XYZ file of C-alpha atoms in Angstrom:
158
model
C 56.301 46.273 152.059
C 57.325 45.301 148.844
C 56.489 41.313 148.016
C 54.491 40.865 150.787
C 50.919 41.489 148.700
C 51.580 39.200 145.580
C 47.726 39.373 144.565
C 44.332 41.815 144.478
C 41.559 40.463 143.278
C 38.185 42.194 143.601
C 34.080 41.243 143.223
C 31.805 43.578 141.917
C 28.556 42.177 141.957
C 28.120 41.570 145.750
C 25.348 41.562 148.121
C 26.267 42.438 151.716
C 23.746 40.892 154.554
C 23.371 42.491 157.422
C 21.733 40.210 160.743
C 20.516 42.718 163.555
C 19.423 41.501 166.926
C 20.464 38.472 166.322
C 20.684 36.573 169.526
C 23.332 36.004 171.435
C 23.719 31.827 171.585
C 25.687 29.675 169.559
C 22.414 27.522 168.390
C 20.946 30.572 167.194
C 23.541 31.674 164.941
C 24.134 28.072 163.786
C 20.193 27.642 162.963
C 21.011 31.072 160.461
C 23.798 29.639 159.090
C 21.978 26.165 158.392
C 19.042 28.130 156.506
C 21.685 29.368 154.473
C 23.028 25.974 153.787
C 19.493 24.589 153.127
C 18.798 27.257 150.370
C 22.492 25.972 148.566
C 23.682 29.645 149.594
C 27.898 29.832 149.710
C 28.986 32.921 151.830
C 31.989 34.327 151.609
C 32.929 36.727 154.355
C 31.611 36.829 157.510
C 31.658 38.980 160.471
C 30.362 39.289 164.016
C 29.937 42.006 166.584
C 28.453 41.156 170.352
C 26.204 44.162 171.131
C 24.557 43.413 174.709
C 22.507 40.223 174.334
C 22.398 40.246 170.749
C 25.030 39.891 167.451
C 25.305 42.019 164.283
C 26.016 39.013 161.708
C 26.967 40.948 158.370
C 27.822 38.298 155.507
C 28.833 39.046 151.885
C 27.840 36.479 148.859
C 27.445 36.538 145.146
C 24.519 38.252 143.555
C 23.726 35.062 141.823
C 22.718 33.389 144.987
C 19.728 36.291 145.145
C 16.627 33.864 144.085
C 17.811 31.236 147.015
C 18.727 34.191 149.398
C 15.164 35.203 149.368
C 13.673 31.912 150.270
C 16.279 32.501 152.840
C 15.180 35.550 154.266
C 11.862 34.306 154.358
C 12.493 31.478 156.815
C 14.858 33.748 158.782
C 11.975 36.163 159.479
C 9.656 32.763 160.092
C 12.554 31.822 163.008
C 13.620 34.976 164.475
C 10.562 37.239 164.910
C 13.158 40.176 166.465
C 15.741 40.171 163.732
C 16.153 42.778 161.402
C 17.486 41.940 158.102
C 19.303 44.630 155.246
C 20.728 43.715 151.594
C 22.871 46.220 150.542
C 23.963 45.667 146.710
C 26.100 48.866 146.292
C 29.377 47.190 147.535
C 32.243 45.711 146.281
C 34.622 43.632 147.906
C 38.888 43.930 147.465
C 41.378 41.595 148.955
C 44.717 41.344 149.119
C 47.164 38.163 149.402
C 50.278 37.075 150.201
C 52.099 34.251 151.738
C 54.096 36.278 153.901
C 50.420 38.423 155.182
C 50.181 36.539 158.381
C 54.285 37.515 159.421
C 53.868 41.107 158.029
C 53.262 43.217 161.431
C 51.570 46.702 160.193
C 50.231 45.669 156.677
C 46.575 46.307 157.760
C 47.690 49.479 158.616
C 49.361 50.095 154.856
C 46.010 48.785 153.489
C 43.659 51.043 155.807
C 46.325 53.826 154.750
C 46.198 53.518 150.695
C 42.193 53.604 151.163
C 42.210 56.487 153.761
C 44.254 58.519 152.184
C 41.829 58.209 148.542
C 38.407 59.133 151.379
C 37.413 55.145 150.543
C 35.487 53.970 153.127
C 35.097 50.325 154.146
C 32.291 48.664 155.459
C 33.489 44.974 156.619
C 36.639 43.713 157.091
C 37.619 39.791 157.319
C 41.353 38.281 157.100
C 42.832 35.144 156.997
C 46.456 33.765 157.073
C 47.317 35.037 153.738
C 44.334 37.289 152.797
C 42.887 40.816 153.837
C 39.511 42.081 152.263
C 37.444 44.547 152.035
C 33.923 45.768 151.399
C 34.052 49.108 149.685
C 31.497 51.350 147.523
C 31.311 50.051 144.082
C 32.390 53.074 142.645
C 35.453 53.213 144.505
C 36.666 49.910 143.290
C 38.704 50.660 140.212
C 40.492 53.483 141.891
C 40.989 51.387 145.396
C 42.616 48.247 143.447
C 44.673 50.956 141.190
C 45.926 52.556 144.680
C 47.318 49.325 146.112
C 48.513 48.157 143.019
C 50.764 50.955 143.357
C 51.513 50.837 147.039
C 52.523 47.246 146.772
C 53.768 47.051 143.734
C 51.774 44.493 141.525
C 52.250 44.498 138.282
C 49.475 44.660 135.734
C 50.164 41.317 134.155
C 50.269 39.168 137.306
């Protein structure tokens, strides 16, 4: 597994969003998404589960965006009488990156191992071609990006 994670970065000051009973329709989750775009708020990950009829959206995004993400909230609740809507601000997020991530069969399991191992728990989980993250506790962040430093080998300097 050496090589294959060539970055970690991290983001401490995160708010996670979490959608409940969110219905289940593609116009419906597009109308959330387009309040979001209407308030100028940039999400980063997102995630989805189908429960029933409905959808747990969860969606991370800077703390910065916390003014506009208020007016946003307030229109979501105006549109969707049924959701229910959580900010959680005691998360961090961690990602790892690599060109070769995408050909690497088993490196989710290495990650899911360094933070097991440690008792870190994580709370969403989003990947791309090249890039696993993570939301974890806050407090667990300096010890969860020392961890994989070490399990992948990445240097301090790069």
């Amino acid at each position: 597994m050496n090589d294959i994670i060539e970055a970690i970065s991290c983001e401490k000051e995160i708010i996670q969003l979490k959608l409940l009973n969110v219905p289940k329709h593609p116009k419906m989750i597009a109308k959330i998404f387009s309040i979001l775009k209407d308030e100028e708020i940039n999400v980063d990950m997102i995630s989805q589960v189908t429960v029933d009829d409905f959808v747990q959206i969860e969606i991370t995004l800077d703390q910065e965006f916390q003014l506009k993400l208020n007016q946003a909230i307030i229109k979501l609740k105006d549109e969707f009488k049924q959701i229910q809507i959580y900010q959680i601000r005691k998360y961090a997020k961690v990602a790892v990156g690599g060109k070769l991530v995408e050909t690497t069969p088993g490196l989710a399991a290495e990650v899911f191992d360094v933070l097991g191992q440690a008792n870190i728990h994580f709370y969403q989980i989003t990947t791309s071609k090249r890039t696993i993250s993570l939301v974890i506790d806050k407090e667990n962040l300096d010890q969860a990006i020392q961890l994989l430093k070490e399990r992948f080998h990445i240097e301090e300097d790069k």
